[in-house]
mmCIF file with all atom_site columns, C-alpha atoms in Angstrom:
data_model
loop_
_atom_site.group_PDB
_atom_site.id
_atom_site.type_symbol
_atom_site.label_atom_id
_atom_site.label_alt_id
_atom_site.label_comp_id
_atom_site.label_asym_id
_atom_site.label_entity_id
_atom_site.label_seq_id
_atom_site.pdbx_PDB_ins_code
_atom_site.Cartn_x
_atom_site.Cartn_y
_atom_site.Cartn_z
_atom_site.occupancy
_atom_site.B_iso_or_equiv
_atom_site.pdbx_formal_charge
_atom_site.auth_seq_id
_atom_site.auth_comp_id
_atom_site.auth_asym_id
_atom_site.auth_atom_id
_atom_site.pdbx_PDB_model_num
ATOM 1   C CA . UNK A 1 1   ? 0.000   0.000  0.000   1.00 84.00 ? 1   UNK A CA 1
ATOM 2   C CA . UNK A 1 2   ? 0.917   3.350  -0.727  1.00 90.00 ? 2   UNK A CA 1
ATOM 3   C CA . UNK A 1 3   ? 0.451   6.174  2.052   1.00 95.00 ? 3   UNK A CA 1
ATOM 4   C CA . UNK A 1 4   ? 1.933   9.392  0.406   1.00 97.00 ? 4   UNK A CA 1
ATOM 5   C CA . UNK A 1 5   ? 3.272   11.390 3.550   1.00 96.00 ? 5   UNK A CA 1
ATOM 6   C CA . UNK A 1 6   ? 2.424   14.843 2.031   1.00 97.00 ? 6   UNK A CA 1
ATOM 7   C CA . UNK A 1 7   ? -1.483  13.981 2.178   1.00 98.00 ? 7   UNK A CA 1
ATOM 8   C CA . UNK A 1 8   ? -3.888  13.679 5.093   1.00 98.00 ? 8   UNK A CA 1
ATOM 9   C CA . UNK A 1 9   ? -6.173  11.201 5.375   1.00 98.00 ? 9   UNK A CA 1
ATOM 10  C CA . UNK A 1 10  ? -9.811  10.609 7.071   1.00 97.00 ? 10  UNK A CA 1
ATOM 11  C CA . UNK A 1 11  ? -10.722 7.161  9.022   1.00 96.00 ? 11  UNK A CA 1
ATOM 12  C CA . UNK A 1 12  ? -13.294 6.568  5.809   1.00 96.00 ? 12  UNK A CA 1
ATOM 13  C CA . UNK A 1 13  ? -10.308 6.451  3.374   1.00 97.00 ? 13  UNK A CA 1
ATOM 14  C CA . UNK A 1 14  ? -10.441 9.507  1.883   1.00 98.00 ? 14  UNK A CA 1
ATOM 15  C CA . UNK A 1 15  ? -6.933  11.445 1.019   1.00 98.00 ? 15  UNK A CA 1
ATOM 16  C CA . UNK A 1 16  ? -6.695  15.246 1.567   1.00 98.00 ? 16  UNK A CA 1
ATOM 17  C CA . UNK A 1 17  ? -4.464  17.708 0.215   1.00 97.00 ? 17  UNK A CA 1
ATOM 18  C CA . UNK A 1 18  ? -4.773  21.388 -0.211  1.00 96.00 ? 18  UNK A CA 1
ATOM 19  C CA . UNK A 1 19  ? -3.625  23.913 -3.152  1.00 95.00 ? 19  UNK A CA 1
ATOM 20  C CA . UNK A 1 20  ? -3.743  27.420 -3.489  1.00 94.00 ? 20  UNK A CA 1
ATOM 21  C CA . UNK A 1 21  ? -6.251  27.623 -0.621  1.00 93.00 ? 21  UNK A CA 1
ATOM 22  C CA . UNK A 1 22  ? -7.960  24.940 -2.256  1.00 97.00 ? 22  UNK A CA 1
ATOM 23  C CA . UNK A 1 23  ? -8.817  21.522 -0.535  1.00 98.00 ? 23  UNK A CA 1
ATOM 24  C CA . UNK A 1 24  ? -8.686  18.663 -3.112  1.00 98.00 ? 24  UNK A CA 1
ATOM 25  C CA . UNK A 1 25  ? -10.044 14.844 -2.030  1.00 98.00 ? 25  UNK A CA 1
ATOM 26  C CA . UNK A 1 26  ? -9.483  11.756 -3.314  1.00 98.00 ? 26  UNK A CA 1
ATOM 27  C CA . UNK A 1 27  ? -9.651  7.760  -2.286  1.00 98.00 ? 27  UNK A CA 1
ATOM 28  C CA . UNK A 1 28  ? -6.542  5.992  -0.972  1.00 98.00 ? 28  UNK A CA 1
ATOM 29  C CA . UNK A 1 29  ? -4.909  3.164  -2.254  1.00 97.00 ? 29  UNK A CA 1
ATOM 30  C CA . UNK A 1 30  ? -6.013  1.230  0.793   1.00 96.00 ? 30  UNK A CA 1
ATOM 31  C CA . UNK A 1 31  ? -9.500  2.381  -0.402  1.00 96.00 ? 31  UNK A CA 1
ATOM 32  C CA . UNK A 1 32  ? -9.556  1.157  -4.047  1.00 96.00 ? 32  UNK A CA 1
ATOM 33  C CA . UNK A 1 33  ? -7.483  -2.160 -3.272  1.00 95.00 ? 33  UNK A CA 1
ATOM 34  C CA . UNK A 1 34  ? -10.149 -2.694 -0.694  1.00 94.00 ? 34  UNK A CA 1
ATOM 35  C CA . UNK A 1 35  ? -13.141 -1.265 -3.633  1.00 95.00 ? 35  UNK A CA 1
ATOM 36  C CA . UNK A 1 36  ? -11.257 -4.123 -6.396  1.00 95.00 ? 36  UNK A CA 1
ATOM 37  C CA . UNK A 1 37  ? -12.161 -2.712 -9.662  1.00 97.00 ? 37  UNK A CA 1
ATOM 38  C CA . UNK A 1 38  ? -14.096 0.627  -10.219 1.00 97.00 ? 38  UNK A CA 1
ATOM 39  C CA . UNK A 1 39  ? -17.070 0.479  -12.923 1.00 97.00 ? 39  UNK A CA 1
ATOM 40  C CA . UNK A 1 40  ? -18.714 4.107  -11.772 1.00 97.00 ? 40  UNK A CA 1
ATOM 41  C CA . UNK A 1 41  ? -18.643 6.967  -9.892  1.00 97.00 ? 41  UNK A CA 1
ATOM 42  C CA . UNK A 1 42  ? -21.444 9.024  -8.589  1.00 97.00 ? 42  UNK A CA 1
ATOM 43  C CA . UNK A 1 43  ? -20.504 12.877 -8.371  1.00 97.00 ? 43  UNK A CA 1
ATOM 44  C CA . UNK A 1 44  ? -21.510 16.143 -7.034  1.00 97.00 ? 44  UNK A CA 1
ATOM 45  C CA . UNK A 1 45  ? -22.755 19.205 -8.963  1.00 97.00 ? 45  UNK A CA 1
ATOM 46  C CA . UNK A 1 46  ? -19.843 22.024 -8.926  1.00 98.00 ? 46  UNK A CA 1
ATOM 47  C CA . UNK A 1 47  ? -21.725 24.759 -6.614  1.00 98.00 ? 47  UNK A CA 1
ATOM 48  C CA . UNK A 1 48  ? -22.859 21.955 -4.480  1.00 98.00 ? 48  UNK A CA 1
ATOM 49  C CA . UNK A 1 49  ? -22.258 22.043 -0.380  1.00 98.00 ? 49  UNK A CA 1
ATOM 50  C CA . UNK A 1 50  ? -20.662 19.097 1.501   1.00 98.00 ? 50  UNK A CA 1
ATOM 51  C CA . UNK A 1 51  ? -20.495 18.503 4.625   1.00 97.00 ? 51  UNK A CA 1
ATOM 52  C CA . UNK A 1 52  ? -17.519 16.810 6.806   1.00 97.00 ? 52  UNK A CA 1
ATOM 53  C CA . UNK A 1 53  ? -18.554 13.199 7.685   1.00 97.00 ? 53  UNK A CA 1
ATOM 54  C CA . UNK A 1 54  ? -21.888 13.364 5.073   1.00 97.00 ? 54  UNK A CA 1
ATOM 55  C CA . UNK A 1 55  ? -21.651 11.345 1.872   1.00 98.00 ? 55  UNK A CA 1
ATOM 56  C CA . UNK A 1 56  ? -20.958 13.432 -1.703  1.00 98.00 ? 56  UNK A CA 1
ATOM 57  C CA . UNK A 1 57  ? -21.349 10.618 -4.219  1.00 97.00 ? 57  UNK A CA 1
ATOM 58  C CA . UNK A 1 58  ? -20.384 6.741  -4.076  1.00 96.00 ? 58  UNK A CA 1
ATOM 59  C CA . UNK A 1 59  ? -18.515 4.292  -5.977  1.00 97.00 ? 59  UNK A CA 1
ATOM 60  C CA . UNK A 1 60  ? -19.110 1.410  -7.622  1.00 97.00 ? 60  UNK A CA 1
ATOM 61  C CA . UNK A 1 61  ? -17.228 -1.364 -8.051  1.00 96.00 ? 61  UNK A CA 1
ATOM 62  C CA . UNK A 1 62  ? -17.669 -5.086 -8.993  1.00 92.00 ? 62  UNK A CA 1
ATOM 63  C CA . UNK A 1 63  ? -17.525 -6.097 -5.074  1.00 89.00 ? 63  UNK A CA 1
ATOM 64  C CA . UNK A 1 64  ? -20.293 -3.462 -3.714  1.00 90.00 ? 64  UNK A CA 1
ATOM 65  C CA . UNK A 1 65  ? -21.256 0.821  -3.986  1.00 95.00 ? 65  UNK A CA 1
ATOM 66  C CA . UNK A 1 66  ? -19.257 2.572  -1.276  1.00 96.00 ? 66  UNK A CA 1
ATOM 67  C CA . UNK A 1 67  ? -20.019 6.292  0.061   1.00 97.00 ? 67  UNK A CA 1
ATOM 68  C CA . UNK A 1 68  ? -17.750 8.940  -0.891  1.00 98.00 ? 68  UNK A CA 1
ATOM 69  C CA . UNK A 1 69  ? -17.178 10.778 2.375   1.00 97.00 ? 69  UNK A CA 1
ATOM 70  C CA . UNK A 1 70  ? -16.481 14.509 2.841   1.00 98.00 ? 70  UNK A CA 1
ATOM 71  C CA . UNK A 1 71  ? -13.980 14.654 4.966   1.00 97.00 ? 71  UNK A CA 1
ATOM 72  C CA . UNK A 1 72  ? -14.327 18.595 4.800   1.00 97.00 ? 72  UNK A CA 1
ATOM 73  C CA . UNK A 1 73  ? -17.076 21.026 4.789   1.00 98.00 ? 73  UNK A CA 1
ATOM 74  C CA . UNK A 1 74  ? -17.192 23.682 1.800   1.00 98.00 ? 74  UNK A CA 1
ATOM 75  C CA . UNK A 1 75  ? -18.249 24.093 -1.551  1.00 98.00 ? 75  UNK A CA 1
ATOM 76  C CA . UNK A 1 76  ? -17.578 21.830 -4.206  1.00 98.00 ? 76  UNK A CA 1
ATOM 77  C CA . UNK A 1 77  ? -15.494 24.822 -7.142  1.00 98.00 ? 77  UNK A CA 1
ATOM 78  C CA . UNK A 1 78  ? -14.331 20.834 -8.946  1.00 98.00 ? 78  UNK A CA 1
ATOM 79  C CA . UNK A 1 79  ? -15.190 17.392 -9.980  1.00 98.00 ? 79  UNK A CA 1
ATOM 80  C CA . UNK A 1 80  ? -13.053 15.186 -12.060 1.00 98.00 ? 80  UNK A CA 1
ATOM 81  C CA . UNK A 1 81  ? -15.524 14.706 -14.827 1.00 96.00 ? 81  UNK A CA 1
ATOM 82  C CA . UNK A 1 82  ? -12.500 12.275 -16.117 1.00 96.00 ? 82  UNK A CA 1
ATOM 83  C CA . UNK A 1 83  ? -14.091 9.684  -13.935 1.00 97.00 ? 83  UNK A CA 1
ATOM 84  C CA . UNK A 1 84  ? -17.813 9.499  -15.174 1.00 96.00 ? 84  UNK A CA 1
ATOM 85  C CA . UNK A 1 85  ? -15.830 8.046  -18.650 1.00 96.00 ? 85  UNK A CA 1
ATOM 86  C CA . UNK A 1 86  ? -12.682 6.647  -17.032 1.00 97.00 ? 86  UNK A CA 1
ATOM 87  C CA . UNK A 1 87  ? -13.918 5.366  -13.177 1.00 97.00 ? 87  UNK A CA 1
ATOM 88  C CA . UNK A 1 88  ? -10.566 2.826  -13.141 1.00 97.00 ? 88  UNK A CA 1
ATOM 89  C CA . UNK A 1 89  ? -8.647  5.893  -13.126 1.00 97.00 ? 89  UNK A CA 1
ATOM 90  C CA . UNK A 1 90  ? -9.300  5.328  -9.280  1.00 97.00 ? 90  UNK A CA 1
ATOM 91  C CA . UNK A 1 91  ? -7.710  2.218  -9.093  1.00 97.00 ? 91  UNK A CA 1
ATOM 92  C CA . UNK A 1 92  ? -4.918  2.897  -11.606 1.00 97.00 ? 92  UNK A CA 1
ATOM 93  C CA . UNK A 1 93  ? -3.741  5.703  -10.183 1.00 97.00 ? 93  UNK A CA 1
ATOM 94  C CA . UNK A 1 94  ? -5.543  6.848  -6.378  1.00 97.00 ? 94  UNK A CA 1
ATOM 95  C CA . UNK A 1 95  ? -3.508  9.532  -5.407  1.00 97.00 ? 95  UNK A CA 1
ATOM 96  C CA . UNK A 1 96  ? -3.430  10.939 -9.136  1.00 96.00 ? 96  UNK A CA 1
ATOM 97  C CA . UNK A 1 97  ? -7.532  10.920 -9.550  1.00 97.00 ? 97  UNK A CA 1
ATOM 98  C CA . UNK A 1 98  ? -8.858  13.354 -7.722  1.00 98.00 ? 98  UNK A CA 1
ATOM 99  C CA . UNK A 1 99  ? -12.817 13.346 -7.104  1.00 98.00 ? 99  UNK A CA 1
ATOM 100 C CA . UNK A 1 100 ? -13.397 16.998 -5.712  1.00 98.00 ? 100 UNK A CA 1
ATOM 101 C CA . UNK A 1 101 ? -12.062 20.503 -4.934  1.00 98.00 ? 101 UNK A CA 1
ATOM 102 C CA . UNK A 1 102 ? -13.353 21.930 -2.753  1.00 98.00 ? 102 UNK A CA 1
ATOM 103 C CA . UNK A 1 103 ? -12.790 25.956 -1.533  1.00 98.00 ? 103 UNK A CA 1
ATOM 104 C CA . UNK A 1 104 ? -14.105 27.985 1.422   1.00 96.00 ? 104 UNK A CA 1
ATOM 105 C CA . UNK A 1 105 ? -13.505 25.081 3.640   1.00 96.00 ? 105 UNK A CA 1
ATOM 106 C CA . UNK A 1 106 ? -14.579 25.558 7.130   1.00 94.00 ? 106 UNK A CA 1
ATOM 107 C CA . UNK A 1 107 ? -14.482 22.395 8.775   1.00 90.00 ? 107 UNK A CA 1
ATOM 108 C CA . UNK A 1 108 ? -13.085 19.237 8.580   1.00 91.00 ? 108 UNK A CA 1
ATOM 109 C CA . UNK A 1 109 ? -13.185 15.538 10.220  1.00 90.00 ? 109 UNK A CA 1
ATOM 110 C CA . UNK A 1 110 ? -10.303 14.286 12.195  1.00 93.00 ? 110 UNK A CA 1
ATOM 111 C CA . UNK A 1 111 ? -7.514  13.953 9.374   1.00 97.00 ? 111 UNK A CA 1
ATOM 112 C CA . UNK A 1 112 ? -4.500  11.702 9.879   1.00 97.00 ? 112 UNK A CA 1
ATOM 113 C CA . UNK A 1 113 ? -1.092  11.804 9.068   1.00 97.00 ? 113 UNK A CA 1
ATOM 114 C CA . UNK A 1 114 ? 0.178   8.849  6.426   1.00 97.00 ? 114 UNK A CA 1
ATOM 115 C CA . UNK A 1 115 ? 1.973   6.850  9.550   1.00 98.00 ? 115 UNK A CA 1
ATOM 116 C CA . UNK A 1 116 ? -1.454  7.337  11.659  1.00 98.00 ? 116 UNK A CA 1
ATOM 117 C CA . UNK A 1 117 ? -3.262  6.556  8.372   1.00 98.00 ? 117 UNK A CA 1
ATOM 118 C CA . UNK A 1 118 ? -0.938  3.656  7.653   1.00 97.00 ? 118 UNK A CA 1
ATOM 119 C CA . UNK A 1 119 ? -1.477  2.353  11.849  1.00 97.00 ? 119 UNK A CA 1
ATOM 120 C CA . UNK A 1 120 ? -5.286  2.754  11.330  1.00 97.00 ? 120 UNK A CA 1
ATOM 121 C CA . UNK A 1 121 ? -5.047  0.808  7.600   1.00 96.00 ? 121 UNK A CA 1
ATOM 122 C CA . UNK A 1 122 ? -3.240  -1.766 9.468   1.00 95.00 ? 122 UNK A CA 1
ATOM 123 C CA . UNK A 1 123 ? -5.567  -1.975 12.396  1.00 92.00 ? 123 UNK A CA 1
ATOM 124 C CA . UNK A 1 124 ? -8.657  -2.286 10.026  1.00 81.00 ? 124 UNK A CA 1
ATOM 125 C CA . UNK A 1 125 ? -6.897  -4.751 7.439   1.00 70.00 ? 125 UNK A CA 1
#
C-alpha cells in the first residue's frame, strides 16, 4: 500500500491535500485495493455544499457501492468529470484521480497523518 506522507487522510479512506487555498479529495490506495475494480462513480454538482462526515457521491465497483465521504465542509469549485468516462482511473492511479475541490472550507473531520493513516489501515486490514 501506498500512504503518500504529504497527504492527510480521514478514518473513511479519503486522502486530503490542499492547493492554493484549495482543498482537493481523493480515495486511498487502501481504499480502491479494498473497492477491487471501479465500474462508476457518482458525483456532485460544482456549486454543491458538503459537509464533513456526510456522503458526496459513491462508488461502484464489482464487489459493492461505497459512500464517498467529505472529509471537509465547503463548496464543491471541482469534480473530475474524467471519472464518469474513465472510473478505473481510481484504481490505476488513487492519489493521481482526484474526485473533488473543494474551496471555502470551514471544517473538517479528524484527518490523519500517512503513519497514523498507515497504523489505522493496518488496524482495520
Amino acid at each position: 500500500m501506498l500512504y503518500p506522507i504529504e497527504l492527510q487522510y480521514s478514518k473513511s479512506h479519503e486522502w486530503v491535500k490542499v492547493e492554493d487555498g484549495v482543498t482537493v479529495v481523493g480515495i486511498s490506495d487502501f481504499a480502491q485495493n479494498a473497492l477491487g475494480d471501479v465500474v462508476f462513480v457518482n458525483l456532485p454538482g460544482e456549486g454543491d455544499s458538503v459537509t464533513a462526515g456526510d456522503a458526496f457521491g459513491d462508488v461502484e465497483s464489482v464487489k459493492a457501492v461505497s459512500d464517498l465521504v467529505s472529509p471537509v465542509s465547503g463548496t464543491v469549485c471541482a469534480v473530475n468529470e474524467d471519472l464518469l468516462d474513465a472510473p478505473e482511473k481510481l484504481n490505476s492511479d488513487p492519489y493521481g484521480a482526484w474526485i473533488i475541490k473543494v474551496e471555502n472550507v470551514d471544517g473538517s473531520e479528524e484527518l490523519l497523518d500517512a503513519a497514523a493513516y498507515e497504523a489505522f489501515c493496518t488496524e482495520e486490514g
